Every structure is written in C-alpha cells, then in structure tokens.
Tab-separated table of C-alpha atoms and ligand atoms in Angstrom:
chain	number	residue	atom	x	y	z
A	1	UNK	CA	-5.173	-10.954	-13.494
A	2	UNK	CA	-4.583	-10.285	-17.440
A	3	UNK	CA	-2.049	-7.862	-18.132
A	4	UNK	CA	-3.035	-4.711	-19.163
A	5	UNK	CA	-0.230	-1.606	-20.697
A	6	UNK	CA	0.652	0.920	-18.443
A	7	UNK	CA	-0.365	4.504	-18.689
A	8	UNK	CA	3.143	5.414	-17.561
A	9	UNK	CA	4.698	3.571	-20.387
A	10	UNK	CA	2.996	5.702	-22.978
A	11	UNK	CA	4.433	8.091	-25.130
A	12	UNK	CA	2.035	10.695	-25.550
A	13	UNK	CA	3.978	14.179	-26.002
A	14	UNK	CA	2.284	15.554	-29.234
A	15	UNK	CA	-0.090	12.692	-30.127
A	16	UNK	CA	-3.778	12.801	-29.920
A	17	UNK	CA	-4.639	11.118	-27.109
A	18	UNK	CA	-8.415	9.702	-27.291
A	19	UNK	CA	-9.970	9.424	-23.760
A	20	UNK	CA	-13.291	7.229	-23.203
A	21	UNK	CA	-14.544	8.831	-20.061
A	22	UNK	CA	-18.070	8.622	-18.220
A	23	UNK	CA	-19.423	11.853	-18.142
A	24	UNK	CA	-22.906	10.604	-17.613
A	25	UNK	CA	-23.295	12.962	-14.422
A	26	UNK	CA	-26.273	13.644	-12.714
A	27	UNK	CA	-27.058	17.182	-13.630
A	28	UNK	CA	-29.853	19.600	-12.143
A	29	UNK	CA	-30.644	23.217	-13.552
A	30	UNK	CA	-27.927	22.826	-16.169
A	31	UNK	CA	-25.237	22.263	-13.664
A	32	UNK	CA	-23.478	19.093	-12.845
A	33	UNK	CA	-25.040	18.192	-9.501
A	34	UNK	CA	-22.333	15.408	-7.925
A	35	UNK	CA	-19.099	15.521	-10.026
A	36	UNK	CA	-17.465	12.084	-8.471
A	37	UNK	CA	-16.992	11.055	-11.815
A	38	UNK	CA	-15.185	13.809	-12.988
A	39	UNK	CA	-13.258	14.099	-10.035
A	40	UNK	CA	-12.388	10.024	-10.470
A	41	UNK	CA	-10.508	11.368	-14.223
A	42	UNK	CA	-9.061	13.948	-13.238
A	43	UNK	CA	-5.648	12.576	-12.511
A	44	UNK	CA	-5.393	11.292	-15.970
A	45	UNK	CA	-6.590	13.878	-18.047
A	46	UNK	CA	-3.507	16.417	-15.770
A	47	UNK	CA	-1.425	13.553	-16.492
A	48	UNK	CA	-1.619	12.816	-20.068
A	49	UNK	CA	-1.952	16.712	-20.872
A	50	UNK	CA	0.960	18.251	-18.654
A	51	UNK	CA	2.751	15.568	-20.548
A	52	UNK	CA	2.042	17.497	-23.685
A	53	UNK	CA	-0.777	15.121	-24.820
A	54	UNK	CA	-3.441	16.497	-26.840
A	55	UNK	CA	-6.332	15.017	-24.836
A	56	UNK	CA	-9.638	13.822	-26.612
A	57	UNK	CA	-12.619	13.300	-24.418
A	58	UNK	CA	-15.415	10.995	-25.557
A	59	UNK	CA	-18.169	10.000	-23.963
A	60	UNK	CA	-21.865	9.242	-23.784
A	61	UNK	CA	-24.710	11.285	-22.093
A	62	UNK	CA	-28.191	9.679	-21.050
A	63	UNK	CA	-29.604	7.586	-23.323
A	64	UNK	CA	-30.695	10.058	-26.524
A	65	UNK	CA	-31.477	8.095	-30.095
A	66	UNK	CA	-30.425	11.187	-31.855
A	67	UNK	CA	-28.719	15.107	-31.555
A	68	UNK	CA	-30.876	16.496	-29.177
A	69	UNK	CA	-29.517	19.822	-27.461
A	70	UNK	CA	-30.800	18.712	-24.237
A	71	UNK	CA	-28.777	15.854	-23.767
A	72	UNK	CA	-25.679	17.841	-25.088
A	73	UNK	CA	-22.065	17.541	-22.876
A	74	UNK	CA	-21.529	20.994	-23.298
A	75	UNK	CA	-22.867	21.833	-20.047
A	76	UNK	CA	-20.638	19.685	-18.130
A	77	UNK	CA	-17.638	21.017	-19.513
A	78	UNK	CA	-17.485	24.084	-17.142
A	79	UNK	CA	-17.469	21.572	-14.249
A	80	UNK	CA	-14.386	19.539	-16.287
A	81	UNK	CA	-12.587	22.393	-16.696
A	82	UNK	CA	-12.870	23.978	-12.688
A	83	UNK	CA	-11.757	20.438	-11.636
A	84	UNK	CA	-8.384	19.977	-13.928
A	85	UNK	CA	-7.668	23.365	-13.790
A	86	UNK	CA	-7.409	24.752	-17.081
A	87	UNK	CA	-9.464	25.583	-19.846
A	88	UNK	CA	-11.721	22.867	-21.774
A	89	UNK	CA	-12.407	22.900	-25.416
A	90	UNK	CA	-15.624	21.612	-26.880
A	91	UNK	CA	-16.687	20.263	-30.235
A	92	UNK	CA	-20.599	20.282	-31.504
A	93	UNK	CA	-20.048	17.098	-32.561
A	94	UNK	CA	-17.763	13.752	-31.964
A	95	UNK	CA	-17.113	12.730	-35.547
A	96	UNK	CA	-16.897	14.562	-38.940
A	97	UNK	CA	-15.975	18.417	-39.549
A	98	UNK	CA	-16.444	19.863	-36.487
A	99	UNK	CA	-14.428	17.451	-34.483
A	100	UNK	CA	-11.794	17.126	-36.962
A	101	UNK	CA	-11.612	20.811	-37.094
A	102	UNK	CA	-11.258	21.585	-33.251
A	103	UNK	CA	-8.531	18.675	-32.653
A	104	UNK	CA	-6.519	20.160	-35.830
A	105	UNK	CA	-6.361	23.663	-33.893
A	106	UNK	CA	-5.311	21.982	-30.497
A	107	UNK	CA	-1.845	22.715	-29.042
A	108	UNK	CA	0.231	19.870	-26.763
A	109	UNK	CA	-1.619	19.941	-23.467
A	110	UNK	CA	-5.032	21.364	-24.542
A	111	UNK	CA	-8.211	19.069	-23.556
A	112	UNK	CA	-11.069	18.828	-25.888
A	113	UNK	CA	-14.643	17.481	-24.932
A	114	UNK	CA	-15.861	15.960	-27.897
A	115	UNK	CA	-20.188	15.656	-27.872
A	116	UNK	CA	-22.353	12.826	-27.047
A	117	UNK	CA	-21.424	9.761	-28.608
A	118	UNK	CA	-25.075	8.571	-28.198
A	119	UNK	CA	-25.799	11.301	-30.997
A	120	UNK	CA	-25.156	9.001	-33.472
A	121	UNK	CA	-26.440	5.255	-33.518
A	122	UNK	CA	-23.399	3.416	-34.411
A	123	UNK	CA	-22.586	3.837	-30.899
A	124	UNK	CA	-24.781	1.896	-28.853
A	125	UNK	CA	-24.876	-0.701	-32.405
A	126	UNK	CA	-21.246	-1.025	-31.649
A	127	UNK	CA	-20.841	-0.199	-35.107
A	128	UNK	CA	-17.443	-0.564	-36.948
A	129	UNK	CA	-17.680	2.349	-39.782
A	130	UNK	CA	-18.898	4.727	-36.615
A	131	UNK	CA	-16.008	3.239	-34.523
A	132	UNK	CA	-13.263	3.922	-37.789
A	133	UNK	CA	-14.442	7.502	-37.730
A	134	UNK	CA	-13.842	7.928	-33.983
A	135	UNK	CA	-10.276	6.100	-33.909
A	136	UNK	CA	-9.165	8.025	-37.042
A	137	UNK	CA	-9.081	11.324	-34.590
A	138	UNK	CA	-6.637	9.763	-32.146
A	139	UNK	CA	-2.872	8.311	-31.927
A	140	UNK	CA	-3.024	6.060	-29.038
A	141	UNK	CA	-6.559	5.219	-26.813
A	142	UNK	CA	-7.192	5.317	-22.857
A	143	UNK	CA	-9.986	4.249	-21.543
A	144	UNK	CA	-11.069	5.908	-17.801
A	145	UNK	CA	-14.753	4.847	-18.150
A	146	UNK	CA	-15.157	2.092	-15.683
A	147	UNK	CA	-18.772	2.914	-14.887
A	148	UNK	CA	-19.372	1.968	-18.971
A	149	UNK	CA	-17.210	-1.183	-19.720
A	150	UNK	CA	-20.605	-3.352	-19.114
A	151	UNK	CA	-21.816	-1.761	-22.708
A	152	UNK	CA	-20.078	-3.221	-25.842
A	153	UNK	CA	-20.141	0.417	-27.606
A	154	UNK	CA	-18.439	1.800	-30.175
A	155	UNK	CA	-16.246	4.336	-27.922
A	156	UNK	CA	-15.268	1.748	-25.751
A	157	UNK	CA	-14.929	-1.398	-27.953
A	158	UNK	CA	-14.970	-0.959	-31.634
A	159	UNK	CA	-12.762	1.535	-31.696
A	160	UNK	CA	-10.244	-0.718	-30.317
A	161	UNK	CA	-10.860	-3.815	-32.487
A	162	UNK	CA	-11.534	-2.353	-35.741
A	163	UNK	CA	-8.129	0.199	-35.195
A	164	UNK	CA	-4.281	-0.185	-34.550
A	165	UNK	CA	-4.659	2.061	-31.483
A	166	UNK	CA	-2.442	1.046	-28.728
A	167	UNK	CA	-5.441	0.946	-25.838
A	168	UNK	CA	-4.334	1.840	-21.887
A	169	UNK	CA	-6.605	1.815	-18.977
A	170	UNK	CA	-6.469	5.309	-17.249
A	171	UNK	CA	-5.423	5.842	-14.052
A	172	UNK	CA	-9.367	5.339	-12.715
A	173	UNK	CA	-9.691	2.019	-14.439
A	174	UNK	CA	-6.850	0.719	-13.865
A	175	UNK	CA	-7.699	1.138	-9.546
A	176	UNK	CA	-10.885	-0.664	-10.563
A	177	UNK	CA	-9.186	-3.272	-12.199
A	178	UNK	CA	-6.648	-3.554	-9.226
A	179	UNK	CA	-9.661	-3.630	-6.070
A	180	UNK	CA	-11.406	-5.956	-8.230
A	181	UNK	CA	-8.016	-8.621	-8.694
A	182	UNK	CA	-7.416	-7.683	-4.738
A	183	UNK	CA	-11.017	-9.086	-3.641
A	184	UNK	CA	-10.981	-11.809	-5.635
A	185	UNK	CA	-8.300	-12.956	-7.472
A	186	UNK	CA	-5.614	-12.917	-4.496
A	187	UNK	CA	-7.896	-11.818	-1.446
A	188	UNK	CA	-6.989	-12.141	2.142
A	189	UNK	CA	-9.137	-14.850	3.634
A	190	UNK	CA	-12.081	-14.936	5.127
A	191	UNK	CA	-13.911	-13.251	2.485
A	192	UNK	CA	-17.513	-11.962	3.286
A	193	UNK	CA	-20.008	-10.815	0.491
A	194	UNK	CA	-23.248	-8.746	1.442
A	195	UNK	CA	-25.678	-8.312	-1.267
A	196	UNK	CA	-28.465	-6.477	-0.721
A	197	UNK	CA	-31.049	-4.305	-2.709
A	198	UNK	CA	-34.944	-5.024	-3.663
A	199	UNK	CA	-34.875	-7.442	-5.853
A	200	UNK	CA	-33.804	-11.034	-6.068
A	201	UNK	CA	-34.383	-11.343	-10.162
A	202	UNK	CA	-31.307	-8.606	-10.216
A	203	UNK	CA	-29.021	-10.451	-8.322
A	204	UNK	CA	-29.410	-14.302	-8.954
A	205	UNK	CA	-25.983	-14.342	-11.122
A	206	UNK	CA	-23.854	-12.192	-8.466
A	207	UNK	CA	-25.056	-14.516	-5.825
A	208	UNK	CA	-24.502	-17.915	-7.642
A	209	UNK	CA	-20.668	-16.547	-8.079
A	210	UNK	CA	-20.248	-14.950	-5.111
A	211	UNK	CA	-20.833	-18.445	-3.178
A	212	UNK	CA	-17.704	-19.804	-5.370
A	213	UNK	CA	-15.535	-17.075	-4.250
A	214	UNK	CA	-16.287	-15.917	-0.685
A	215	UNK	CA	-16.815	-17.673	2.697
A	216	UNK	CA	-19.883	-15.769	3.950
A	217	UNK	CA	-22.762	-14.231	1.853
A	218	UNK	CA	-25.068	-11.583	4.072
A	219	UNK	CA	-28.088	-11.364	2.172
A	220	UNK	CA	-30.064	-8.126	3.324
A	221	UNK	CA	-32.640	-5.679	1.649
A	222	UNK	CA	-36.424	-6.623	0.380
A	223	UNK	CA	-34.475	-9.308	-1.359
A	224	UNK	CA	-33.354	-11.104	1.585
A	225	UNK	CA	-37.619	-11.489	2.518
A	226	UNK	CA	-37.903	-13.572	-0.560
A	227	UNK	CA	-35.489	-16.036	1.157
A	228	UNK	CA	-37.240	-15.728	4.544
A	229	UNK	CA	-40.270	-17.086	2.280
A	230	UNK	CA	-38.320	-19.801	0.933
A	231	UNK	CA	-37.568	-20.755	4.390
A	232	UNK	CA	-41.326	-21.106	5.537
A	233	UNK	CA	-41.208	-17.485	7.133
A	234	UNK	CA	-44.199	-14.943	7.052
A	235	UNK	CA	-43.328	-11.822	5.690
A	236	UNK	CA	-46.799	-10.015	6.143
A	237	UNK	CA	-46.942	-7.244	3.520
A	238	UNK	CA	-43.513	-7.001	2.380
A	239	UNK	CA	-41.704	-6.881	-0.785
A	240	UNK	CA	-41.076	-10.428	-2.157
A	241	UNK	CA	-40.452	-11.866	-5.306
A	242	UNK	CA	-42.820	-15.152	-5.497
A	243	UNK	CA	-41.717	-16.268	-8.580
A	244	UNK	CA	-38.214	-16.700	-7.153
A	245	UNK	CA	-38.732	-18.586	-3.965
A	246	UNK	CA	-37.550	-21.768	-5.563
A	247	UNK	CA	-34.446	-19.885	-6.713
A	248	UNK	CA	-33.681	-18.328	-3.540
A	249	UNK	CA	-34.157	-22.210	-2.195
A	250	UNK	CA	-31.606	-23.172	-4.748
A	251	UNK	CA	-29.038	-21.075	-3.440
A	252	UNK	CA	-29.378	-21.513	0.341
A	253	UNK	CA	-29.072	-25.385	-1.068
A	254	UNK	CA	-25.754	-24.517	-3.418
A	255	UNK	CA	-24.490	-22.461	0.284
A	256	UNK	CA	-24.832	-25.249	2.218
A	257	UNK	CA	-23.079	-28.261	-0.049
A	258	UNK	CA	-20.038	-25.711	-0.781
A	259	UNK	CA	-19.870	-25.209	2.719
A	260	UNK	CA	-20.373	-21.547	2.660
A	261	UNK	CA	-22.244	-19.613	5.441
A	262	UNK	CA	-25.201	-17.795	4.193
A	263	UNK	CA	-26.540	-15.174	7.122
A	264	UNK	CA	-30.458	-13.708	6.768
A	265	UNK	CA	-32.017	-11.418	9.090
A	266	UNK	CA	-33.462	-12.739	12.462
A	267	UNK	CA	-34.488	-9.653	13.370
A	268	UNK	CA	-36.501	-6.788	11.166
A	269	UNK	CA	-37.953	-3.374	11.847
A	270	UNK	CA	-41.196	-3.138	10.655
A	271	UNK	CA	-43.839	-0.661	9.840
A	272	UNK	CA	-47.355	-0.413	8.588
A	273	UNK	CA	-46.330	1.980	5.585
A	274	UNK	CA	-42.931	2.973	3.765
A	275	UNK	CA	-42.739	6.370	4.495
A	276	UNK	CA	-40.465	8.607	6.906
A	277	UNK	CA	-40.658	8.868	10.145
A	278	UNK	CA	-43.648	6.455	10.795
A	279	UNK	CA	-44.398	4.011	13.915
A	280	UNK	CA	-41.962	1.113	13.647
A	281	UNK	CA	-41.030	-2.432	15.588
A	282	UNK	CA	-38.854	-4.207	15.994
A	283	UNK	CA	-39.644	-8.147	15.737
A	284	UNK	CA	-38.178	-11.476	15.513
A	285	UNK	CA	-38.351	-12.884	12.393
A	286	UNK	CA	-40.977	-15.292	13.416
A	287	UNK	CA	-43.834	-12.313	14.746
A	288	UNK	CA	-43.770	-10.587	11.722
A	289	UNK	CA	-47.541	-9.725	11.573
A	290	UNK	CA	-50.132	-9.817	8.450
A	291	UNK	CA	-50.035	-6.092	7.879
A	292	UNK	CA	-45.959	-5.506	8.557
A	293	UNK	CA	-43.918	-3.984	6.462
A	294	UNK	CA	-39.980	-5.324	7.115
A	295	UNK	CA	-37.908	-1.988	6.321
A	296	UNK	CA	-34.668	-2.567	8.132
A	297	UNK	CA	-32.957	-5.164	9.407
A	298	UNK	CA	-32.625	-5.314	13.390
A	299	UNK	CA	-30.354	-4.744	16.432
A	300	UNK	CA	-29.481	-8.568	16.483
A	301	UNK	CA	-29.134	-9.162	12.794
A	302	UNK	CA	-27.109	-5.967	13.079
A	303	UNK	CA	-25.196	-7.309	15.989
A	304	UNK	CA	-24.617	-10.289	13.917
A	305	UNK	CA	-23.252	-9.329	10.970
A	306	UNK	CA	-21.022	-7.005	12.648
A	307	UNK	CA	-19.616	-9.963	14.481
A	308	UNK	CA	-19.019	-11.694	10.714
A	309	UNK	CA	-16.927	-8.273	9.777
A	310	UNK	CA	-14.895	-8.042	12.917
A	311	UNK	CA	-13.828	-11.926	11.686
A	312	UNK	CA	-13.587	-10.972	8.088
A	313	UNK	CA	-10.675	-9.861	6.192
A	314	UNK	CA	-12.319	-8.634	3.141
A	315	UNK	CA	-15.745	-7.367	2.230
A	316	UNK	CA	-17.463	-7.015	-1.078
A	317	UNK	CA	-20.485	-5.149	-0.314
A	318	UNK	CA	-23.686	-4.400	-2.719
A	319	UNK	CA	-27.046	-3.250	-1.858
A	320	UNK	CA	-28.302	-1.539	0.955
A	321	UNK	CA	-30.206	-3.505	3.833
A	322	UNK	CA	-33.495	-1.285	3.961
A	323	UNK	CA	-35.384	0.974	2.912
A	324	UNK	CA	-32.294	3.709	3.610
A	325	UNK	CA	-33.847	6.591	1.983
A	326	UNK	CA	-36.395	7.036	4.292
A	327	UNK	CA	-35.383	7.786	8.017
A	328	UNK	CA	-35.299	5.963	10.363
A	329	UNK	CA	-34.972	2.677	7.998
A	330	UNK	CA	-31.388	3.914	7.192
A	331	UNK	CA	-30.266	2.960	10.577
A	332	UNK	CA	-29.402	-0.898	9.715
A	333	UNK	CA	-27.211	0.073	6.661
A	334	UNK	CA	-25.580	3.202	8.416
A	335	UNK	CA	-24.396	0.867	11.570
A	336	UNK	CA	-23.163	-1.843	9.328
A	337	UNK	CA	-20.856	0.760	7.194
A	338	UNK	CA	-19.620	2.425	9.863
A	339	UNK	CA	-18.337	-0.907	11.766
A	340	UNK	CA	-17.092	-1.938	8.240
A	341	UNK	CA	-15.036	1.435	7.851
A	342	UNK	CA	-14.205	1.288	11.264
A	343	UNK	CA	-12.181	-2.077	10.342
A	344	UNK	CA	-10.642	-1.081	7.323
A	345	UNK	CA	-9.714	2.218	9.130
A	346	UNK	CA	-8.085	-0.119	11.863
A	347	UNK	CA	-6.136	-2.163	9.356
A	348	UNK	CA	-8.434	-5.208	9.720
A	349	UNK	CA	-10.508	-5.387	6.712
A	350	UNK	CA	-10.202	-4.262	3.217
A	351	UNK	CA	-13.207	-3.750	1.987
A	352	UNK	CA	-14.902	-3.116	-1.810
A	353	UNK	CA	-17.965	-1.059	-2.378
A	354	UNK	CA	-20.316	-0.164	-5.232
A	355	UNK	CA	-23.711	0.245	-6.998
A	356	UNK	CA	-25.407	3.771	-7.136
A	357	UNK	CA	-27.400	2.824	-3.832
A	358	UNK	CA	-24.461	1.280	-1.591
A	359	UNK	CA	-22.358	4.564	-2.656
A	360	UNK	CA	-25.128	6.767	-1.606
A	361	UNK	CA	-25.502	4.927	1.491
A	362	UNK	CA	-21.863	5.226	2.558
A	363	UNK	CA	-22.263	8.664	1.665
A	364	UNK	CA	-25.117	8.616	4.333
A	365	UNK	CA	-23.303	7.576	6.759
A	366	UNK	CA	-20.435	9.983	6.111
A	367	UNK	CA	-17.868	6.905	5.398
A	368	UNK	CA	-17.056	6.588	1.856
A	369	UNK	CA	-13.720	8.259	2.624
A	370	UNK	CA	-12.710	5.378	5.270
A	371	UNK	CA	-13.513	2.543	2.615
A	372	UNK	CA	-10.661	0.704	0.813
A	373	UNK	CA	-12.416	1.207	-2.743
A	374	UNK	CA	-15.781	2.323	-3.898
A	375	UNK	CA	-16.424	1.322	-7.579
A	376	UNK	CA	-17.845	4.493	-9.977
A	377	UNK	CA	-19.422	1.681	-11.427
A	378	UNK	CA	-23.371	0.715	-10.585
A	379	UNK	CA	-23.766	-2.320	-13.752
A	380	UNK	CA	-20.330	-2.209	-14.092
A	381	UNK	CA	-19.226	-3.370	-10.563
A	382	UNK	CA	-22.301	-5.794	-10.850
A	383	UNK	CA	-21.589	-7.779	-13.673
A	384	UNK	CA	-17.768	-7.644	-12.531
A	385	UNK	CA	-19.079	-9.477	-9.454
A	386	UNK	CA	-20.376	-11.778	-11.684
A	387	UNK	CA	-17.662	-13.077	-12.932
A	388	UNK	CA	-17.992	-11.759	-16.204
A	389	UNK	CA	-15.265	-9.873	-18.210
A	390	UNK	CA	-16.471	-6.755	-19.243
A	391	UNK	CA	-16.642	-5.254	-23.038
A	392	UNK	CA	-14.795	-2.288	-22.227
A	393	UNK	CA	-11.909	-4.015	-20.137
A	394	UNK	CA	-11.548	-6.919	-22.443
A	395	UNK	CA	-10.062	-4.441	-25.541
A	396	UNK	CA	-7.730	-3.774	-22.619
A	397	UNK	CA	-6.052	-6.918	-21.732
A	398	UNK	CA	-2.913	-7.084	-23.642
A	399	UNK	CA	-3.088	-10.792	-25.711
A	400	UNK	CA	-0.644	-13.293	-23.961
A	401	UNK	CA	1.796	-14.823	-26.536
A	402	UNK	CA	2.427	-18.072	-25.812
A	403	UNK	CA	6.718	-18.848	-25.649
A	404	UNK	CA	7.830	-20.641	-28.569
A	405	UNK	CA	9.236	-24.364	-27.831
A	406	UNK	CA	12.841	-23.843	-26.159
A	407	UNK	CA	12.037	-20.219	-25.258
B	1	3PG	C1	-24.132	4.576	-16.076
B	1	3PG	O1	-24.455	5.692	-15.702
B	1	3PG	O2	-24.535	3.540	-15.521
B	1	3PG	C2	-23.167	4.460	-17.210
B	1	3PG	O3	-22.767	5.715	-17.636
B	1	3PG	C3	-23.791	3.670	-18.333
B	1	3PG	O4	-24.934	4.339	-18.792
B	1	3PG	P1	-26.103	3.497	-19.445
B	1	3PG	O5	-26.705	2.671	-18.323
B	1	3PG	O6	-27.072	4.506	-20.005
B	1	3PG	O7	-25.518	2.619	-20.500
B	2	MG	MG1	-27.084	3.075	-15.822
C-alpha cells in the first residue's frame, strides 16, 4: 500500500484546516434525506476542530454549470451541524470575498461550510488558477471525500499539485484506503468476488481485474443473462446485452486458463413482467420460456453461492442479483447478505461492500451494520476495484524517496 501522512501527526491548533468532503446527499423537501455521508465525516471534522483547527469544508453539490440557488449547500448545513454537535458557519460562496471574509472571522474550533464548488467551472476543468484560489484559504489539506476521488477536480486534485499544502486523508478515507489494501493487497485467502448489477458494458474492467486478484467471481444480476447467452442458454425476454456476448465469452475463457472459478445462476425466478408482487417461477436455467422474464436468482444458485461464502475468507461484493427493488425479486440478494453477514459476524469472513445499489440492498436486508466495510463510494469503489488509482487518493500518497547509495 503507498504511504499516506497521518491525520494524527498533524498540527492543526490555529491553522486553517481545508476539508474536501462529499456532501452530495440525497435531499428531499429541502432536507437532507439519508445523511450516511455526513455521518461517515463526522469524526474528523470533531477531531480536527476540538483540536482547535479552524475547519474549512469544501465540496461539490449535483452537477450545476453555474450559481444556481437550487443546488446551493446551504441547506445541508443544518443536518452538518445536528450531527457534530455545534454550530456550522456558511459562506455564499467558496472563493473570493465572501469566503475570505467568513474564514478571517473564524475562531480555533469553528467549522465553516464553504458553497458548491461546482459554482464555478474551474472545478470540474480541474483548473489550476481556480485550484490557487481555493488552497490560498487553507494551511494544511484533508481530504474525507472518498465517494469523489474518481473525479480529477480542482478541490480534490489541483489544489494539491499546484500548492505547498501538506495533504492528509481524513479519518473516512483513510478506512477506505485500509478495507481496500485488506481485500486486496494482503487478503486472507480464498478470496470471492460477486459482481452483479444490469449491465455488462459497466463492469467489463472490474471483472477482467477481479479474475487476477480473487479465486471465485459470482456473476449475478441482468448482467449475469448476457453470459447465460454466451453459453448457448435461452434467456426468453430478459435483459441482455447482445453486443457483449463475445466479451462475456472472453472472460469465462480468461476464468478458466487462470484457473479461477467463475459461478452463474442455474436456477432463476422468473416472471412475465417486472413489477411487484406479480406471478413468478422458479426454473432451471435450461426451461426458461420465450416470454420469461429472469428477476432473481434461485433457491439452488442461492444454495450455491452460499456454499462458496461459507468456504471463503473474504468477499468483495458489487451489484445486486435481481431486480431487488421490487418484492419479491429482493429475496436472492437479501439471503445472500444475510449468510455473508452472518460469516463475518461469526469471525469467518471479512467482507467489502459498495455501489449505491449493493448499500441499499444491505440496507434491505437490515445488515449493513454486520458487514466488515461498506464503501461511501458508488464510482469510487468501482474504479478502485479496477485496479485503478484514483485522482483524489493519488495527491495523497506521500512520494517514496529512494535511499541514497550506502544509506
Ligand atoms: C457521487 O455522488 O457519486 C459523488 O459525489 C460524485 O458525484 P458526481 O458523480 O456528480 O461526480
Ligand atoms: Mg455519481
């Protein structure tokens, strides 16, 4: 794993502490509607300000192109301030006069929420005079925002490389960083993968890495009928991806001559429409009819894979295996978490989690609590499953100086 400064380590008492956070929250009527990612900062932001930091917040809201008062942070602030505490300051804006003025009258310990950093377009350009602007309000730079380190932005990239500030993961990140070194850098062997989720075209990278790292990939999901197809399987009236059946073909091939074990359904339930609560079967995979639907996977399959957990030791898990928001096509998914929280809960498995559907799922199934680690991040814990090293972490990684000769 790189090495990456520690938060402890930091002298903050007095200095301007600049935090990249992720409050991109789902909001409804004006309120924050699921504050996970507020309560994921929360340790850092008491940290750094009961040790008399002056703590900066930055971070990006939806996806505006310009000010616009209806993408504004302000109304998450409330929610910030109930969960650390204490009262939350807030600037109109998170450069220039306004936010210059507001971190000048901050005392040691106060918290500021500067706005949007998607009001202005150097952000998403990753733009270096934007980025100046931002690091000139800080001393020393955290970032917490897991769930954003896939975008190359100016609050979580420029402002590192085009400043001297010293840049720590928070407390957040940094257990992101960790789970992800813990499931593949140094896991506990056998390692079993499921990838799930509609679409094939999504997940062709994750599951060309994934075969180099674990011993099982579980393919489940609408994506797993596109390699049913490739196998010479009839799949009736379900979700496939055509153009990718020589793809999927390609990967059961790379499985198979690395010696890994790839497991598809052999059982589905099926249905004539997707909708709740509607007649289902349950079939082999070899009587799926001309006019199914395959929403779930089966008792066997589930059976199955089971049996590949209990054997496991650790579990990276993304993507649902049906259709779970629609009842009773949850049922699949909400067996195989259990059993894998079950596991971990025993001491048997340690297992990894993310993607917006796979948390929602676990929520489901009332098990998030009983899961080793479930990633904030949805592209985030993707592309780190990819292999790649994400924009925002990459500012973190401390450079490695190599020992001179007879060092
Ligand atoms: C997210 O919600 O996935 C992150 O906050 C990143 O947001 P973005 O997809 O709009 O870049
Ligand atoms: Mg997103």
């Amino acid at each position: 794993m790189p090495t990456f400064r520690s938060l402890e380590d930091a002298n903050v008492n007095g200095k301007r502490v600049l935090v990249r956070v992720d409050l991109n929250v789902p909001m409804q009527d004006g309120k924050v509607s699921d504050s996970t990612r507020i309560q994921e900062i929360v340790p850092t932001l008491v940290e750094l300000a009961d040790k008399g930091a002056r703590v900066i917040l930055l971070s990006h809201f939806d996806r505006p192109k310009r000010p616009d008062p209806k993408y504004s942070l302000r109304p998450v602030v409330p929610e910030i301030a109930r969960l650390v505490k204490r009262p939350v300051g807030f600037a109109e804006d998170c450069i220039g006069p306004k936010a210059e003025r507001a971190i000048a009258a901050m005392k040691d310990g106060d918290i500021l929420c500067l706005e949007n950093t998607r009001f202005h377009p150097g952000e998403e350009k990753n733009d270096e005079e934007f980025a100046a602007k931002l690091a000139a309000l800080g001393d020393i730079f955290v970032d917490d925002a897991f769930s954003a380190a896939h975008r190359e932005h100016a609050s979580n990239s420029a402002i590192v490389t085009v400043s001297n500030l010293i840049a720590y993961p928070g407390r957040a990140m940094k257990s992101e960083l960790d789970a992800l070194a813990r499931a593949f850098e140094h896991p506990r062997h056998p390692v079993t993968a499921i990838v799930g989720g509609a679409k094939v075209s999504t997940k062709l990278e994750l599951l060309g890495h994934l075969l180099t790292k674990v011993e099982t990939l579980i393919i489940g999901g609408a994506m797993a009928n596109t390699f049913l197809v490739a196998q010479g399987k009839a799949v009736g009236k379900s979700l496939y991806e055509s153009d990718l059946v020589a793809a999927a073909r390609d990967i059961m091939a790379k499985a198979k001559s690395l010696g890994r074990e790839a497991v598809l359904p052999v059982d589905a339930v099926v249905a004539k429409t997707l909708a709740a609560h509607v007649p289902t079967r349950v079939v082999s995979m070899d009587e799926v009819g001309a006019t199914d639907m395959i929403l779930d996977i089966g008792p066997r399959t589930v059976e199955h894979v089971v049996s590949v957990l209990a054997r496991s030791k650790t579990l990276v898990w993304n993507g649902p295996f049906g259709a779970f928001e629609h009842e009773p096509f949850d049922n699949g998914t909400i067996e195989v978490a259990e059993a894998a929280a079950e596991l971990t809960a025993a001491g048997k498995l340690i297992s990894f989690a993310g993607g917006g559907d796979t948390v929602a799922a676990l929520n489901l199934a009332s098990v998030k609590h009983r899961i080793t680690h479930v990633s904030t991040g949805g592209g985030a814990f993707l592309e780190s499953l990819e292999g790649k090293t994400l924009p925002g972490v990459k500012v973190l990684i401390v450079p490695q100086t190599s020992p001179l000769p007879g060092e």
